[in-house]
Amino acid sequence: MSTFKDKIDISRLPKHIAIIMDGNGRWAKERGYDRIYGHQNGVISVREVTEAAAEIGIEYLTLYAFSTENWGRPQHEVDALMELLIDTIEKETPTLNKNNISLMAIGDLSRLPLEAGKKLKKCIDQTAQNTGLKLVLALSYSSRWEITNAILNITTDIGLGKLTQSQINDELISSYLTTRSIPDPDLLIRTSGELRISNFLLWQIAYSELYFTNTHWPDFRKESLYEAICDFQNRERRFGK
Ligand code: IPE
Ligand code: IPE
Ligand code: MG
């Protein structure tokens, strides 16, 4: 049986794949469970997709794990998500090292509970020397937060005389975003059927290919990622030219 993996042209891989992991709550509800059960199962997909990306040689994988707006969810759900985050990061650090994967994080990390922030930093430090896949977690992230922050920092630097107005261009703005060391996504995936961006990487996805699937995140597996990559490879990117 031929698989999507076999159809991928390894010489034309997307360098950076970003994913809006959506549908955990609906997945659980359809099975008569609490939303938290969906988040727990979503972790299995995170593991699978990370492994799949590393296996074929993707350079950057960004996962939208928690948005600035998600702080507005019921407290017990926020708490469960934070606990799941700490647990997973701690448990997965050896596997990340084994697979030569380094962890990075983008977002307003100062809002994370102290313990979560510490464990996150520890895992980032412990995997920093790895040279394979870069796994970027978007945590307490929103694009408008990021852009607002960039404008604040640019105007501050102008005030301090470190920067002049005439230096402001596309590249300079990119360098003030939390994604400064990360290339723009080539492919953006959203699971679970919603056709929106929900405040994710608005600046960075200017020319990304968008892929939407009805599959809920806890059902998204290695072959689902490979299918999205095959779809991407059938597109013609023109960049306005
Ligand atoms: C995505 O699943 C996970 C997070 C946003 C943390 P949801 O929790 O949004 O699940 P649905 O969209 O309500 O089904
Ligand atoms: C986007 O999903 C945020 C994450 C996947 C972390 P949401 O479920 O929060 O977004 P909306 O509410 O459907 O737009
Ligand atoms: Mg959702």
Tab-separated table of N, CA, C and O in Angstrom, residues 125-225:
chain	number	residue	atom	x	y	z
A	125	ASP	N	16.913	24.871	27.816
A	125	ASP	CA	18.360	24.862	28.066
A	125	ASP	C	18.964	23.475	27.807
A	125	ASP	O	20.034	23.355	27.215
A	126	GLN	N	18.238	22.440	28.266
A	126	GLN	CA	18.773	21.081	28.138
A	126	GLN	C	18.758	20.532	26.719
A	126	GLN	O	19.372	19.512	26.447
A	127	THR	N	18.015	21.186	25.816
A	127	THR	CA	17.959	20.683	24.437
A	127	THR	C	18.616	21.656	23.453
A	127	THR	O	18.631	21.418	22.252
A	128	ALA	N	19.158	22.746	23.999
A	128	ALA	CA	19.657	23.841	23.150
A	128	ALA	C	20.759	23.421	22.179
A	128	ALA	O	20.902	23.992	21.099
A	129	GLN	N	21.532	22.399	22.570
A	129	GLN	CA	22.673	22.007	21.727
A	129	GLN	C	22.267	21.081	20.580
A	129	GLN	O	23.070	20.774	19.708
A	130	ASN	N	21.021	20.629	20.562
A	130	ASN	CA	20.589	19.699	19.513
A	130	ASN	C	20.493	20.410	18.163
A	130	ASN	O	20.120	21.567	18.086
A	131	THR	N	20.843	19.670	17.115
A	131	THR	CA	20.978	20.311	15.801
A	131	THR	C	19.901	19.883	14.806
A	131	THR	O	19.910	20.301	13.657
A	132	GLY	N	18.979	19.015	15.240
A	132	GLY	CA	17.928	18.563	14.320
A	132	GLY	C	16.741	19.502	14.310
A	132	GLY	O	16.898	20.728	14.324
A	133	LEU	N	15.550	18.936	14.301
A	133	LEU	CA	14.309	19.720	14.272
A	133	LEU	C	14.251	20.752	15.404
A	133	LEU	O	14.617	20.453	16.542
A	134	LYS	N	13.785	21.946	15.082
A	134	LYS	CA	13.499	22.941	16.103
A	134	LYS	C	12.003	22.946	16.346
A	134	LYS	O	11.233	23.260	15.445
A	135	LEU	N	11.625	22.553	17.551
A	135	LEU	CA	10.217	22.497	17.926
A	135	LEU	C	9.871	23.772	18.685
A	135	LEU	O	10.402	24.030	19.763
A	136	VAL	N	9.003	24.585	18.091
A	136	VAL	CA	8.670	25.882	18.686
A	136	VAL	C	7.266	25.825	19.276
A	136	VAL	O	6.293	25.594	18.552
A	137	LEU	N	7.153	26.014	20.582
A	137	LEU	CA	5.834	26.033	21.207
A	137	LEU	C	5.356	27.474	21.324
A	137	LEU	O	6.048	28.316	21.891
A	138	ALA	N	4.173	27.745	20.788
A	138	ALA	CA	3.559	29.069	20.968
A	138	ALA	C	2.672	28.976	22.198
A	138	ALA	O	1.654	28.289	22.207
A	139	LEU	N	3.106	29.673	23.255
A	139	LEU	CA	2.458	29.564	24.560
A	139	LEU	C	2.105	30.939	25.075
A	139	LEU	O	2.976	31.806	25.127
A	140	SER	N	0.876	31.129	25.439
A	140	SER	CA	0.428	32.461	25.829
A	140	SER	C	0.797	33.420	24.696
A	140	SER	O	1.296	34.510	24.915
A	141	TYR	N	0.595	32.921	23.488
A	141	TYR	CA	0.977	33.675	22.290
A	141	TYR	C	-0.253	34.276	21.619
A	141	TYR	O	-1.310	33.642	21.551
A	142	SER	N	-0.095	35.490	21.124
A	142	SER	CA	-1.024	36.005	20.122
A	142	SER	C	-0.242	36.984	19.269
A	142	SER	O	0.689	37.637	19.733
A	143	SER	N	-0.635	37.042	18.014
A	143	SER	CA	0.086	37.870	17.075
A	143	SER	C	-0.047	39.354	17.413
A	143	SER	O	0.907	40.112	17.294
A	144	ARG	N	-1.230	39.766	17.838
A	144	ARG	CA	-1.411	41.189	18.168
A	144	ARG	C	-0.592	41.571	19.394
A	144	ARG	O	-0.056	42.669	19.466
A	145	TRP	N	-0.486	40.659	20.358
A	145	TRP	CA	0.394	40.910	21.511
A	145	TRP	C	1.824	41.112	21.003
A	145	TRP	O	2.527	42.042	21.401
A	146	GLU	N	2.246	40.223	20.116
A	146	GLU	CA	3.622	40.250	19.615
A	146	GLU	C	3.917	41.534	18.830
A	146	GLU	O	4.968	42.154	19.013
A	147	ILE	N	2.974	41.926	17.981
A	147	ILE	CA	3.186	43.125	17.163
A	147	ILE	C	3.157	44.385	18.036
A	147	ILE	O	3.976	45.290	17.874
A	148	THR	N	2.241	44.408	19.009
A	148	THR	CA	2.170	45.550	19.934
A	148	THR	C	3.495	45.688	20.685
A	148	THR	O	4.067	46.784	20.807
A	149	ASN	N	3.987	44.566	21.159
A	149	ASN	CA	5.247	44.522	21.873
A	149	ASN	C	6.405	45.019	20.998
A	149	ASN	O	7.278	45.759	21.451
A	150	ALA	N	6.396	44.607	19.736
A	150	ALA	CA	7.448	45.024	18.811
A	150	ALA	C	7.406	46.544	18.617
A	150	ALA	O	8.449	47.213	18.645
A	151	ILE	N	6.206	47.093	18.471
A	151	ILE	CA	6.083	48.547	18.271
A	151	ILE	C	6.593	49.290	19.500
A	151	ILE	O	7.332	50.273	19.394
A	152	LEU	N	6.239	48.785	20.674
A	152	LEU	CA	6.715	49.387	21.921
A	152	LEU	C	8.246	49.402	21.958
A	152	LEU	O	8.870	50.420	22.282
A	153	ASN	N	8.848	48.263	21.612
A	153	ASN	CA	10.313	48.165	21.666
A	153	ASN	C	10.995	49.010	20.593
A	153	ASN	O	12.046	49.592	20.842
A	154	ILE	N	10.380	49.098	19.422
A	154	ILE	CA	10.963	49.922	18.359
A	154	ILE	C	10.936	51.396	18.770
A	154	ILE	O	11.944	52.103	18.675
A	155	THR	N	9.785	51.846	19.283
A	155	THR	CA	9.694	53.262	19.676
A	155	THR	C	10.625	53.554	20.859
A	155	THR	O	11.243	54.620	20.915
A	156	THR	N	10.759	52.590	21.772
A	156	THR	CA	11.697	52.776	22.891
A	156	THR	C	13.119	52.945	22.350
A	156	THR	O	13.846	53.858	22.759
A	157	ASP	N	13.512	52.083	21.426
A	157	ASP	CA	14.869	52.152	20.879
A	157	ASP	C	15.104	53.440	20.086
A	157	ASP	O	16.216	53.974	20.078
A	158	ILE	N	14.053	53.953	19.448
A	158	ILE	CA	14.193	55.238	18.756
A	158	ILE	C	14.433	56.334	19.799
A	158	ILE	O	15.333	57.161	19.666
A	159	GLY	N	13.654	56.281	20.883
A	159	GLY	CA	13.805	57.237	21.983
A	159	GLY	C	15.201	57.206	22.576
A	159	GLY	O	15.769	58.237	22.942
A	160	LEU	N	15.777	56.017	22.635
A	160	LEU	CA	17.118	55.864	23.223
A	160	LEU	C	18.226	56.203	22.217
A	160	LEU	O	19.409	56.148	22.544
A	161	GLY	N	17.830	56.470	20.990
A	161	GLY	CA	18.809	56.806	19.953
A	161	GLY	C	19.508	55.589	19.362
A	161	GLY	O	20.491	55.710	18.628
A	162	LYS	N	19.010	54.390	19.660
A	162	LYS	CA	19.628	53.168	19.124
A	162	LYS	C	19.182	52.903	17.693
A	162	LYS	O	19.730	52.033	16.998
A	163	LEU	N	18.143	53.609	17.278
A	163	LEU	CA	17.483	53.323	16.003
A	163	LEU	C	16.947	54.635	15.449
A	163	LEU	O	16.580	55.527	16.217
A	164	THR	N	16.942	54.761	14.123
A	164	THR	CA	16.286	55.936	13.540
A	164	THR	C	15.080	55.472	12.728
A	164	THR	O	15.034	54.324	12.264
A	165	GLN	N	14.124	56.396	12.558
A	165	GLN	CA	12.891	56.057	11.840
A	165	GLN	C	13.165	55.495	10.452
A	165	GLN	O	12.473	54.603	9.980
A	166	SER	N	14.202	56.026	9.800
A	166	SER	CA	14.479	55.617	8.420
A	166	SER	C	14.947	54.161	8.332
A	166	SER	O	14.976	53.576	7.254
A	167	GLN	N	15.303	53.578	9.472
A	167	GLN	CA	15.733	52.166	9.463
A	167	GLN	C	14.565	51.189	9.509
A	167	GLN	O	14.743	49.982	9.358
A	168	ILE	N	13.361	51.718	9.737
A	168	ILE	CA	12.206	50.809	9.868
A	168	ILE	C	11.817	50.244	8.508
A	168	ILE	O	11.478	50.981	7.585
A	169	ASN	N	11.944	48.951	8.381
A	169	ASN	CA	11.469	48.252	7.182
A	169	ASN	C	11.012	46.851	7.586
A	169	ASN	O	11.048	46.488	8.756
A	170	ASP	N	10.588	46.099	6.590
A	170	ASP	CA	10.087	44.741	6.759
A	170	ASP	C	11.018	43.897	7.651
A	170	ASP	O	10.601	43.288	8.639
A	171	GLU	N	12.304	43.925	7.287
A	171	GLU	CA	13.283	43.100	7.994
A	171	GLU	C	13.456	43.528	9.453
A	171	GLU	O	13.577	42.695	10.348
A	172	LEU	N	13.490	44.842	9.652
A	172	LEU	CA	13.676	45.344	11.015
A	172	LEU	C	12.490	44.934	11.890
A	172	LEU	O	12.665	44.472	13.024
A	173	ILE	N	11.287	45.078	11.347
A	173	ILE	CA	10.098	44.699	12.120
A	173	ILE	C	10.181	43.209	12.477
A	173	ILE	O	9.980	42.828	13.630
A	174	SER	N	10.529	42.374	11.505
A	174	SER	CA	10.662	40.929	11.778
A	174	SER	C	11.639	40.668	12.922
A	174	SER	O	11.441	39.755	13.728
A	175	SER	N	12.693	41.480	12.984
A	175	SER	CA	13.722	41.253	13.997
A	175	SER	C	13.264	41.657	15.402
A	175	SER	O	13.916	41.340	16.387
A	176	TYR	N	12.141	42.357	15.486
A	176	TYR	CA	11.589	42.721	16.802
A	176	TYR	C	10.468	41.771	17.239
A	176	TYR	O	9.889	41.941	18.298
A	177	LEU	N	10.174	40.773	16.413
A	177	LEU	CA	9.135	39.807	16.782
A	177	LEU	C	9.764	38.653	17.566
A	177	LEU	O	10.986	38.450	17.490
A	178	THR	N	8.946	37.884	18.294
A	178	THR	CA	9.505	36.772	19.078
A	178	THR	C	10.028	35.668	18.156
A	178	THR	O	10.761	34.792	18.588
A	179	THR	N	9.649	35.722	16.891
A	179	THR	CA	10.080	34.718	15.915
A	179	THR	C	11.355	35.142	15.186
A	179	THR	O	11.659	34.598	14.121
A	180	ARG	N	12.066	36.114	15.750
A	180	ARG	CA	13.195	36.732	15.028
A	180	ARG	C	14.199	35.745	14.428
A	180	ARG	O	14.738	36.007	13.359
A	181	SER	N	14.435	34.616	15.090
A	181	SER	CA	15.456	33.686	14.573
A	181	SER	C	14.839	32.565	13.733
A	181	SER	O	15.516	31.618	13.358
A	182	ILE	N	13.545	32.690	13.456
A	182	ILE	CA	12.812	31.603	12.801
A	182	ILE	C	12.312	32.063	11.424
A	182	ILE	O	11.715	33.132	11.324
A	183	PRO	N	12.542	31.274	10.365
A	183	PRO	CA	12.025	31.696	9.056
A	183	PRO	C	10.491	31.658	9.050
A	183	PRO	O	9.890	30.945	9.854
A	184	ASP	N	9.865	32.398	8.142
A	184	ASP	CA	8.402	32.391	8.071
A	184	ASP	C	7.906	30.985	7.722
A	184	ASP	O	8.575	30.256	6.983
A	185	PRO	N	6.715	30.612	8.203
A	185	PRO	CA	6.189	29.280	7.856
A	185	PRO	C	5.932	29.167	6.348
A	185	PRO	O	5.473	30.115	5.716
A	186	ASP	N	6.255	28.006	5.793
A	186	ASP	CA	5.906	27.729	4.403
A	186	ASP	C	4.494	27.162	4.345
A	186	ASP	O	3.756	27.402	3.404
A	187	LEU	N	4.158	26.413	5.368
A	187	LEU	CA	2.869	25.729	5.410
A	187	LEU	C	2.226	25.941	6.771
A	187	LEU	O	2.863	25.723	7.803
A	188	LEU	N	0.960	26.402	6.761
A	188	LEU	CA	0.195	26.547	8.004
A	188	LEU	C	-0.990	25.587	7.964
A	188	LEU	O	-1.779	25.606	7.022
A	189	ILE	N	-1.083	24.742	8.980
A	189	ILE	CA	-2.155	23.748	9.065
A	189	ILE	C	-3.100	24.132	10.202
A	189	ILE	O	-2.648	24.543	11.270
A	190	ARG	N	-4.413	24.035	9.964
A	190	ARG	CA	-5.358	24.126	11.082
A	190	ARG	C	-6.267	22.910	11.056
A	190	ARG	O	-6.866	22.593	10.022
A	191	THR	N	-6.379	22.263	12.202
A	191	THR	CA	-7.232	21.075	12.282
A	191	THR	C	-8.636	21.465	12.741
A	191	THR	O	-8.879	22.594	13.171
A	192	SER	N	-9.558	20.538	12.612
A	192	SER	CA	-10.897	20.617	13.183
A	192	SER	C	-11.889	21.534	12.465
A	192	SER	O	-12.916	21.886	13.048
A	193	GLY	N	-11.574	21.910	11.237
A	193	GLY	CA	-12.600	22.515	10.400
A	193	GLY	C	-12.853	24.007	10.493
A	193	GLY	O	-13.573	24.552	9.664
A	194	GLU	N	-12.291	24.680	11.496
A	194	GLU	CA	-12.499	26.140	11.561
A	194	GLU	C	-11.623	26.815	10.516
A	194	GLU	O	-10.437	26.512	10.411
A	195	LEU	N	-12.238	27.773	9.767
A	195	LEU	CA	-11.481	28.447	8.713
A	195	LEU	C	-11.052	29.824	9.186
A	195	LEU	O	-11.508	30.837	8.684
A	196	ARG	N	-10.244	29.863	10.214
A	196	ARG	CA	-9.733	31.153	10.697
A	196	ARG	C	-8.344	30.971	11.288
A	196	ARG	O	-7.871	29.864	11.512
A	197	ILE	N	-7.710	32.129	11.559
A	197	ILE	CA	-6.308	32.140	11.986
A	197	ILE	C	-6.178	32.332	13.505
A	197	ILE	O	-5.161	31.981	14.091
A	198	SER	N	-7.216	32.880	14.142
A	198	SER	CA	-7.229	33.038	15.603
A	198	SER	C	-5.945	33.661	16.172
A	198	SER	O	-5.368	33.153	17.139
A	199	ASN	N	-5.550	34.779	15.564
A	199	ASN	CA	-4.453	35.585	16.143
A	199	ASN	C	-3.095	34.871	16.157
A	199	ASN	O	-2.290	35.063	17.067
A	200	PHE	N	-2.838	34.060	15.159
A	200	PHE	CA	-1.576	33.289	15.102
A	200	PHE	C	-0.678	33.825	13.978
A	200	PHE	O	-1.096	33.875	12.821
A	201	LEU	N	0.512	34.233	14.273
A	201	LEU	CA	1.555	34.561	13.288
A	201	LEU	C	1.075	35.399	12.107
A	201	LEU	O	1.433	35.124	10.956
A	202	LEU	N	0.286	36.436	12.389
A	202	LEU	CA	-0.324	37.219	11.298
A	202	LEU	C	0.706	37.823	10.351
A	202	LEU	O	0.532	37.818	9.135
A	203	TRP	N	1.785	38.330	10.907
A	203	TRP	CA	2.836	38.955	10.089
A	203	TRP	C	3.595	37.888	9.292
A	203	TRP	O	3.885	38.045	8.115
A	204	GLN	N	3.876	36.781	9.959
A	204	GLN	CA	4.763	35.747	9.398
A	204	GLN	C	4.108	34.905	8.307
A	204	GLN	O	4.801	34.277	7.513
A	205	ILE	N	2.768	34.845	8.260
A	205	ILE	CA	2.121	33.952	7.282
A	205	ILE	C	1.720	34.674	6.001
A	205	ILE	O	0.916	34.155	5.215
A	206	ALA	N	2.318	35.851	5.784
A	206	ALA	CA	1.957	36.653	4.600
A	206	ALA	C	1.917	35.811	3.325
A	206	ALA	O	1.016	35.964	2.502
A	207	TYR	N	2.885	34.914	3.150
A	207	TYR	CA	2.930	34.083	1.941
A	207	TYR	C	2.930	32.576	2.226
A	207	TYR	O	3.344	31.775	1.395
A	208	SER	N	2.433	32.212	3.397
A	208	SER	CA	2.366	30.778	3.726
A	208	SER	C	1.226	30.120	2.961
A	208	SER	O	0.205	30.753	2.688
A	209	GLU	N	1.387	28.847	2.651
A	209	GLU	CA	0.288	28.068	2.083
A	209	GLU	C	-0.582	27.598	3.252
A	209	GLU	O	-0.072	27.130	4.273
A	210	LEU	N	-1.906	27.743	3.103
A	210	LEU	CA	-2.823	27.382	4.183
A	210	LEU	C	-3.480	26.033	3.891
A	210	LEU	O	-3.884	25.766	2.763
A	211	TYR	N	-3.555	25.206	4.911
A	211	TYR	CA	-4.152	23.870	4.763
A	211	TYR	C	-5.119	23.634	5.919
A	211	TYR	O	-4.733	23.698	7.080
A	212	PHE	N	-6.375	23.400	5.576
A	212	PHE	CA	-7.388	23.149	6.604
A	212	PHE	C	-7.894	21.725	6.484
A	212	PHE	O	-8.122	21.237	5.380
A	213	THR	N	-8.052	21.060	7.612
A	213	THR	CA	-8.613	19.706	7.599
A	213	THR	C	-9.682	19.585	8.677
A	213	THR	O	-9.595	20.247	9.709
A	214	ASN	N	-10.688	18.754	8.413
A	214	ASN	CA	-11.755	18.550	9.400
A	214	ASN	C	-11.327	17.642	10.550
A	214	ASN	O	-12.004	17.564	11.564
A	215	THR	N	-10.216	16.953	10.389
A	215	THR	CA	-9.723	16.054	11.442
A	215	THR	C	-9.501	16.827	12.741
A	215	THR	O	-8.882	17.885	12.733
A	216	HIS	N	-10.027	16.300	13.853
A	216	HIS	CA	-9.759	16.924	15.152
A	216	HIS	C	-8.312	16.622	15.545
A	216	HIS	O	-7.780	15.555	15.211
A	217	TRP	N	-7.712	17.533	16.295
A	217	TRP	CA	-6.291	17.376	16.629
A	217	TRP	C	-5.947	16.005	17.247
A	217	TRP	O	-4.969	15.370	16.842
A	218	PRO	N	-6.749	15.468	18.187
A	218	PRO	CA	-6.351	14.167	18.766
A	218	PRO	C	-6.365	13.017	17.756
A	218	PRO	O	-5.808	11.956	18.031
A	219	ASP	N	-6.974	13.217	16.584
A	219	ASP	CA	-6.956	12.184	15.542
A	219	ASP	C	-5.864	12.445	14.495
A	219	ASP	O	-5.702	11.664	13.561
A	220	PHE	N	-5.154	13.533	14.611
A	220	PHE	CA	-4.125	13.900	13.627
A	220	PHE	C	-2.877	13.051	13.897
A	220	PHE	O	-2.324	13.057	14.989
A	221	ARG	N	-2.459	12.307	12.892
A	221	ARG	CA	-1.354	11.371	13.059
A	221	ARG	C	-0.248	11.637	12.035
A	221	ARG	O	-0.357	12.542	11.229
A	222	LYS	N	0.791	10.818	12.055
A	222	LYS	CA	1.916	11.015	11.131
A	222	LYS	C	1.450	11.142	9.684
A	222	LYS	O	1.833	12.063	8.965
A	223	GLU	N	0.581	10.201	9.262
A	223	GLU	CA	0.110	10.223	7.870
A	223	GLU	C	-0.693	11.499	7.572
A	223	GLU	O	-0.707	11.968	6.436
A	224	SER	N	-1.354	12.062	8.589
A	224	SER	CA	-2.106	13.306	8.377
A	224	SER	C	-1.132	14.431	8.028
A	224	SER	O	-1.401	15.266	7.161
A	225	LEU	N	0.012	14.430	8.715
A	225	LEU	CA	1.021	15.457	8.427
A	225	LEU	C	1.585	15.239	7.021
A	225	LEU	O	1.732	16.184	6.237
